[in-house]
Amino acid sequence: MFFGESFTRRSSMLTVPFLFALLFVVGLVDAKAAHRLDYDGDGRTDYALFRLSTNTNFIHRSSNGSFFSFPFGLSTDVQTPGDYDGDGRADAAVWRPSTGTFFVLRSSDGAVVAFRFGVNGDEPVARDYDGDGKTDFAVVRRTGGQMVWYIAQSLTGTIRIQTFGLSSDVTAPGDYDGDGRFDLATFRDQNGLGVFYVLRSTLGFTAVRWGLGTDLVVPGDYDGDGKTDYAVVRTGTNYVWYILRSSDFGFSQTQFGSKPDFTVQGYYDGDNRTDIAVYRPENRTFYVLRTSDGMITQFPFGMNGDYPIANYDTH
């Protein structure tokens, strides 16, 4: 079944009676969606890990420094965190490729919701495309050389189907025009150069050449103007972040991280600007370059083999 089938099961936040969860991740963090990894609602990204060996989520609350954990996920699922219930706090969520089903652990009431949407081979791209403050279930299907977006709009209860992009493109949704709605966007390797293609909800289509075609895509609001900036990471021995600011059309080039770090950009200092950040598996430590003061925060967290959930926002 592609859409329309859902069920809800109530559970404790700490003891979900059945397991769902991860594969690897894609996505984005935007100023209007900082709560995507803000589990306690304080406006800051929380450190979050998924332990594949036990299918367990581990979260460090930035509001009070406490930790909590809960079983939620399978190592073959895809992480799709978001605010599906609109309460301003991140909900743990995954998409299961084998059944084409989203599973969401709602922060508002501790209920687990399952929503069948998509088929095996699709890519989940859940975001708030209609601007109602709730993450919409969405997938991309690559077929016939094209990319087709399927979006279950929570505002109207209707399904939006939109062809946008080539099947070889990388998804890069974001709020590039700052209207509070996520725009359809892709990143294309075009003769070795990187090109963003964006279907803006208010300003229409645009194409922006930025980076190389082999770069990682790490969109976010790095300048705090409420718009997603075009951003890529070049992964040689050392990582170099190239960010094109939407506020003044200037750009920055920052060396931060090295192989095999995970990119985990987010709002760690709560100033509504995306912080450059990585998670280093060899010493199990988050490194955050704070936009508020230019200082680097180091936060040891996790065990060997843990996966940083914030990496879902890298393509």
PDB file of C-alpha atoms in Angstrom, residues 26 33 66 77 109 122 127 130 148 180 246 250 283 299 310:
ATOM      1  CA  VAL A  26      19.758  12.407   4.513  1.00  0.00           C
ATOM      2  CA  ALA A  33      12.891  23.460  11.950  1.00  0.00           C
ATOM      3  CA  SER A  66      20.449  14.890  31.555  1.00  0.00           C
ATOM      4  CA  ASP A  77      15.640   1.625   8.786  1.00  0.00           C
ATOM      5  CA  ASP A 109       1.815  11.913  24.161  1.00  0.00           C
ATOM      6  CA  ASP A 122      12.151   5.188  -2.326  1.00  0.00           C
ATOM      7  CA  ARG A 127       9.892  17.994   5.988  1.00  0.00           C
ATOM      8  CA  ASP A 130       3.055  23.238   3.746  1.00  0.00           C
ATOM      9  CA  VAL A 148       9.162  12.158  -8.357  1.00  0.00           C
ATOM     10  CA  GLY A 180       8.353  28.900   6.350  1.00  0.00           C
ATOM     11  CA  SER A 246      21.706  34.008   1.535  1.00  0.00           C
ATOM     12  CA  GLY A 250      29.056  36.322   0.481  1.00  0.00           C
ATOM     13  CA  ASN A 283      37.134   8.860  19.986  1.00  0.00           C
ATOM     14  CA  PHE A 299      31.405  16.540  23.832  1.00  0.00           C
ATOM     15  CA  ALA A 310      22.205  14.473  13.072  1.00  0.00           C
TER      16      ALA A 310
END
